[in-house]
Coordinates of N, CA and C and ligand atoms in Angstrom, one line a residue:
M1 N 18.3 53.1 -58.9 CA 19.1 53.3 -57.7 C 18.9 52.1 -56.7
A2 N 20.1 51.7 -56.3 CA 20.0 50.5 -55.3 C 19.2 51.1 -54.0
E3 N 18.5 50.0 -53.3 CA 17.8 50.3 -52.1 C 18.8 50.7 -51.0
C4 N 18.2 51.6 -50.2 CA 19.0 51.9 -49.0 C 19.2 50.7 -48.3
L5 N 20.5 50.6 -47.6 CA 20.8 49.5 -46.8 C 19.9 49.3 -45.6
F6 N 19.5 50.4 -44.9 CA 18.8 50.3 -43.6 C 17.4 50.3 -44.0
C7 N 16.9 50.8 -45.2 CA 15.4 50.6 -45.6 C 15.4 49.1 -45.9
G8 N 16.3 48.5 -46.4 CA 16.4 47.0 -46.6 C 16.2 46.3 -45.4
I9 N 16.9 46.6 -44.3 CA 16.8 45.9 -42.9 C 15.2 46.2 -42.4
A10 N 14.8 47.4 -42.7 CA 13.5 47.9 -42.1 C 12.4 46.9 -42.8
S11 N 12.6 46.7 -44.1 CA 11.5 46.0 -44.8 C 11.7 44.5 -44.7
G12 N 12.8 44.0 -44.3 CA 13.1 42.6 -44.1 C 13.8 42.1 -45.4
A13 N 14.1 42.8 -46.3 CA 14.8 42.3 -47.6 C 16.1 42.0 -47.3
I14 N 16.8 42.6 -46.4 CA 18.2 42.5 -45.8 C 18.1 42.0 -44.3
P15 N 18.9 41.0 -44.1 CA 18.8 40.5 -42.7 C 19.5 41.4 -41.7
G16 N 18.9 41.5 -40.6 CA 19.3 42.3 -39.4 C 19.1 41.6 -38.0
D17 N 20.0 41.9 -37.1 CA 19.7 41.4 -35.8 C 18.9 42.3 -35.0
I18 N 17.5 42.2 -35.4 CA 16.5 43.2 -34.7 C 16.3 43.0 -33.3
V19 N 16.3 44.0 -32.5 CA 16.0 43.9 -31.0 C 14.8 44.6 -30.7
Y20 N 14.2 45.5 -31.6 CA 13.1 46.3 -31.2 C 12.5 46.7 -32.6
R21 N 11.1 46.8 -32.5 CA 10.4 47.3 -33.7 C 9.2 47.9 -33.3
D22 N 8.7 49.0 -33.8 CA 7.3 49.3 -33.7 C 6.8 50.1 -34.9
E23 N 5.7 50.8 -35.0 CA 5.2 51.3 -36.3 C 6.2 52.4 -36.8
S24 N 7.1 53.0 -36.2 CA 7.8 54.2 -36.7 C 9.3 53.9 -36.5
L25 N 9.8 53.0 -35.6 CA 11.2 52.9 -35.4 C 11.6 51.2 -35.4
L26 N 12.8 51.2 -35.7 CA 13.5 49.7 -35.6 C 14.8 50.0 -34.9
A27 N 15.1 48.9 -34.2 CA 16.5 49.0 -33.7 C 17.2 47.4 -33.8
F28 N 18.5 47.5 -34.2 CA 19.1 46.3 -34.5 C 20.5 46.4 -34.1
R29 N 21.3 45.3 -33.9 CA 22.7 45.3 -33.5 C 23.6 45.8 -34.6
D30 N 24.6 46.6 -34.4 CA 25.6 46.9 -35.3 C 26.4 45.8 -35.7
I31 N 26.6 45.7 -37.0 CA 27.3 44.6 -37.5 C 28.7 44.6 -37.2
D32 N 29.3 45.7 -36.9 CA 30.7 45.9 -36.5 C 30.9 46.6 -35.2
P33 N 30.4 46.0 -34.2 CA 30.1 46.8 -32.8 C 31.5 47.3 -32.3
K34 N 31.4 48.6 -31.9 CA 32.4 49.4 -31.3 C 32.4 49.4 -29.8
A35 N 31.5 48.5 -29.2 CA 31.5 48.5 -27.8 C 30.7 47.2 -27.4
P36 N 30.6 46.6 -26.3 CA 29.9 45.4 -25.9 C 28.5 45.6 -26.2
V37 N 27.8 46.8 -26.1 CA 26.5 47.0 -26.6 C 26.6 48.1 -27.7
H38 N 26.2 47.8 -28.8 CA 26.2 48.7 -30.0 C 25.0 48.5 -30.8
L39 N 23.9 49.4 -30.5 CA 22.6 49.2 -31.2 C 22.4 50.4 -32.1
L40 N 21.7 50.2 -33.3 CA 21.3 51.3 -34.2 C 19.8 51.5 -34.0
I41 N 19.4 52.7 -33.8 CA 17.9 52.9 -33.8 C 17.6 53.8 -35.0
I42 N 16.7 53.3 -35.8 CA 16.3 54.1 -37.2 C 14.9 54.2 -37.2
P43 N 14.5 55.4 -37.9 CA 13.1 55.5 -38.3 C 12.9 54.5 -39.6
R44 N 11.7 54.0 -39.6 CA 11.4 53.3 -40.8 C 11.3 54.3 -42.0
K45 N 10.9 55.4 -41.9 CA 10.9 56.4 -43.0 C 12.4 56.8 -43.5
H46 N 12.6 56.8 -44.7 CA 13.9 57.2 -45.1 C 14.2 58.6 -44.9
I47 N 15.2 59.0 -44.1 CA 15.6 60.3 -43.9 C 17.1 60.1 -44.1
A48 N 17.8 60.8 -45.0 CA 19.2 60.5 -45.2 C 20.1 60.9 -44.2
S49 N 19.9 62.1 -43.5 CA 20.7 62.5 -42.5 C 20.0 63.7 -41.6
V50 N 20.6 64.1 -40.7 CA 20.0 65.2 -39.9 C 19.8 66.4 -40.7
M51 N 20.5 66.6 -41.7 CA 20.4 67.7 -42.7 C 19.1 67.6 -43.5
E52 N 18.6 66.4 -43.6 CA 17.4 66.1 -44.4 C 16.2 66.1 -43.6
L53 N 16.2 66.4 -42.2 CA 15.0 66.3 -41.4 C 14.0 67.4 -41.8
G54 N 12.8 66.9 -41.7 CA 11.7 67.9 -42.1 C 10.7 68.1 -40.9
T55 N 9.9 69.1 -41.1 CA 8.9 69.4 -40.1 C 7.9 68.1 -39.8
G56 N 7.9 67.7 -38.6 CA 7.2 66.6 -38.3 C 8.0 65.4 -37.9
D57 N 9.3 65.5 -38.4 CA 10.2 64.3 -37.8 C 10.6 64.4 -36.5
G58 N 10.5 65.5 -35.8 CA 10.9 65.7 -34.5 C 10.3 64.6 -33.5
A59 N 9.0 64.4 -33.7 CA 8.2 63.4 -32.8 C 9.0 61.9 -32.9
T60 N 9.4 61.7 -34.1 CA 10.0 60.3 -34.3 C 11.4 60.3 -33.6
L61 N 12.0 61.4 -33.7 CA 13.4 61.6 -33.0 C 13.2 61.5 -31.5
G62 N 12.1 62.1 -30.9 CA 11.9 62.2 -29.5 C 11.5 60.7 -29.2
H63 N 10.9 60.1 -29.9 CA 10.5 58.6 -29.6 C 11.8 57.7 -29.8
A64 N 12.6 58.0 -30.6 CA 13.9 57.3 -30.6 C 14.6 57.5 -29.3
M65 N 14.6 58.7 -28.8 CA 15.2 58.8 -27.4 C 14.7 57.9 -26.4
E66 N 13.3 57.9 -26.3 CA 12.6 57.1 -25.4 C 12.9 55.5 -25.6
V67 N 13.1 55.1 -26.8 CA 13.3 53.7 -27.2 C 14.9 53.5 -26.7
A68 N 15.7 54.4 -26.9 CA 17.2 54.3 -26.5 C 17.2 54.1 -25.0
R69 N 16.4 54.9 -24.2 CA 16.3 54.6 -22.8 C 15.9 53.4 -22.4
Q70 N 14.8 52.8 -23.1 CA 14.3 51.4 -22.9 C 15.4 50.3 -23.2
L71 N 16.0 50.4 -24.4 CA 17.0 49.6 -24.7 C 18.3 49.7 -23.8
A72 N 18.7 50.8 -23.4 CA 19.8 51.0 -22.5 C 19.5 50.1 -21.0
T73 N 18.2 50.3 -20.7 CA 17.8 49.8 -19.4 C 17.9 48.2 -19.5
E74 N 17.2 47.8 -20.8 CA 17.1 46.3 -21.1 C 18.5 45.7 -21.2
N75 N 19.6 46.4 -21.6 CA 20.8 45.9 -21.7 C 21.9 46.2 -20.4
G76 N 21.1 46.6 -19.3 CA 21.9 46.8 -18.1 C 22.7 47.9 -18.1
L77 N 22.5 49.1 -18.8 CA 23.3 50.3 -18.9 C 22.8 51.5 -18.2
S78 N 21.8 51.3 -17.5 CA 21.2 52.4 -16.8 C 21.9 53.2 -15.7
E79 N 22.8 52.3 -15.0 CA 23.6 52.8 -14.0 C 25.0 53.1 -14.5
S80 N 25.5 52.3 -15.4 CA 26.9 52.5 -15.7 C 27.0 53.6 -16.8
G81 N 26.0 53.8 -17.5 CA 26.0 54.8 -18.6 C 26.1 54.3 -20.0
F82 N 25.9 55.3 -20.8 CA 26.0 54.9 -22.3 C 26.2 56.1 -23.0
R83 N 26.4 56.1 -24.4 CA 26.4 57.1 -25.4 C 25.5 56.9 -26.4
L84 N 24.8 58.1 -26.9 CA 24.0 58.1 -28.0 C 24.7 59.1 -29.0
V85 N 24.9 58.7 -30.3 CA 25.6 59.4 -31.2 C 24.8 59.5 -32.6
V86 N 24.8 60.6 -33.2 CA 24.2 60.7 -34.6 C 25.4 61.3 -35.4
N87 N 26.0 60.6 -36.4 CA 26.9 61.0 -37.2 C 26.2 61.7 -38.5
C88 N 26.8 62.8 -38.9 CA 26.2 63.6 -40.1 C 27.2 64.1 -40.9
G89 N 27.4 63.5 -42.1 CA 28.2 64.0 -43.2 C 29.6 63.5 -43.0
P90 N 30.4 63.8 -44.0 CA 31.8 63.4 -44.2 C 32.7 63.6 -43.0
D91 N 32.7 64.7 -42.4 CA 33.6 64.9 -41.3 C 33.2 64.0 -40.0
A92 N 32.0 63.7 -39.9 CA 31.7 62.9 -38.9 C 31.7 61.4 -39.3
A93 N 32.2 61.1 -40.5 CA 32.4 59.8 -40.9 C 31.0 59.0 -41.0
Q94 N 30.0 59.7 -41.4 CA 28.6 59.0 -41.7 C 28.8 58.2 -42.8
S95 N 28.5 56.8 -42.7 CA 28.9 55.9 -43.7 C 27.6 55.3 -44.4
V96 N 26.4 55.4 -43.7 CA 25.1 54.9 -44.2 C 24.2 56.1 -44.2
D97 N 23.6 56.5 -45.4 CA 22.8 57.6 -45.5 C 21.4 57.4 -45.3
H98 N 21.1 56.8 -44.2 CA 19.7 56.6 -43.5 C 20.0 57.1 -42.1
I99 N 19.4 58.1 -41.6 CA 19.6 58.6 -40.2 C 19.6 57.5 -39.2
H100 N 20.5 57.5 -38.3 CA 20.5 56.5 -37.3 C 21.1 56.9 -36.0
L101 N 20.6 56.5 -34.9 CA 21.1 56.8 -33.6 C 21.8 55.5 -33.0
H102 N 23.2 55.8 -32.8 CA 24.0 54.8 -32.2 C 23.8 54.8 -30.6
L103 N 23.5 53.6 -30.0 CA 23.7 53.5 -28.7 C 24.8 52.5 -28.3
L104 N 25.7 53.2 -27.5 CA 27.0 52.5 -27.3 C 27.3 52.4 -25.7
G105 N 27.5 51.2 -25.3 CA 27.7 50.9 -23.8 C 28.5 49.7 -23.5
G106 N 28.6 49.5 -22.3 CA 29.2 48.3 -21.8 C 30.8 48.4 -21.5
R107 N 31.3 49.6 -21.8 CA 32.7 49.8 -21.4 C 32.8 51.4 -21.1
A108 N 34.0 51.8 -20.6 CA 34.2 53.2 -20.5 C 34.6 53.7 -21.9
L109 N 33.8 54.9 -22.2 CA 34.0 55.3 -23.6 C 34.8 56.7 -23.7
G110 N 35.8 56.8 -24.4 CA 36.8 57.9 -24.3 C 36.1 59.3 -24.8
W111 N 36.5 60.3 -24.3 CA 36.0 61.7 -24.8 C 37.2 62.5 -24.6
P112 N 37.4 63.4 -25.8 CA 36.5 63.6 -27.0 C 36.6 62.5 -27.9
P113 N 35.6 62.2 -28.8 CA 35.8 61.1 -29.8 C 36.9 61.6 -30.9
G114 N 37.4 60.7 -31.4 CA 38.3 60.9 -32.4 C 37.9 61.7 -33.6
Ligands
AMP201 P1 27.7 55.7 -39.4 O1 29.2 55.5 -39.6 O2 27.3 56.6 -38.3 O3 27.1 56.0 -40.7 O4 27.2 54.2 -38.9 C1 26.8 53.3 -39.7 C2 26.9 52.0 -39.0 O5 26.3 50.9 -39.7 C3 28.3 51.3 -38.8 O6 28.7 51.4 -37.2 C4 28.3 50.0 -39.4 O7 29.1 49.2 -38.7 C5 26.9 49.6 -39.4 N1 26.4 48.9 -40.4 C6 26.7 48.8 -41.6 N2 26.1 47.8 -42.3 C7 25.4 47.2 -41.4 C8 24.5 46.0 -41.3 N3 24.2 45.4 -42.5 N4 23.8 45.7 -40.3 C9 24.1 46.4 -39.2 N5 24.9 47.5 -39.2 C10 25.5 47.8 -40.2

């Protein structure tokens, strides 16, 4: 089976524009940004989707929120606002089967999403 794309970015086997890393998480720029700031925050551990979350993954997700706050601040979004999105499954158009938190900002974002 081919290696997961985001596991490849996490291991360094696949290039990524990495903006944050620690022992449990990685954040990098989306290759096809949908907003002036579009970052993806992922756990290093392979978890395919929200539906695959297990006991003990909650701490990592909570930490992802803290990192999102830090990155939003660093990117000047703390006052203007931003959106955090996790797509899950076909109806949400999840295209990479490694759970990821989108951080989008730098423009007014429409609601509801398409
Ligand atoms: P989703 O549709 O929620 O699964 O989001 C997957 C995201 O990954 C999309 O916004 C893609 O643009 C992004 N993406 C795909 N390949 C790469 C890559 N090699 N580096 C960075 N972002 C990527």
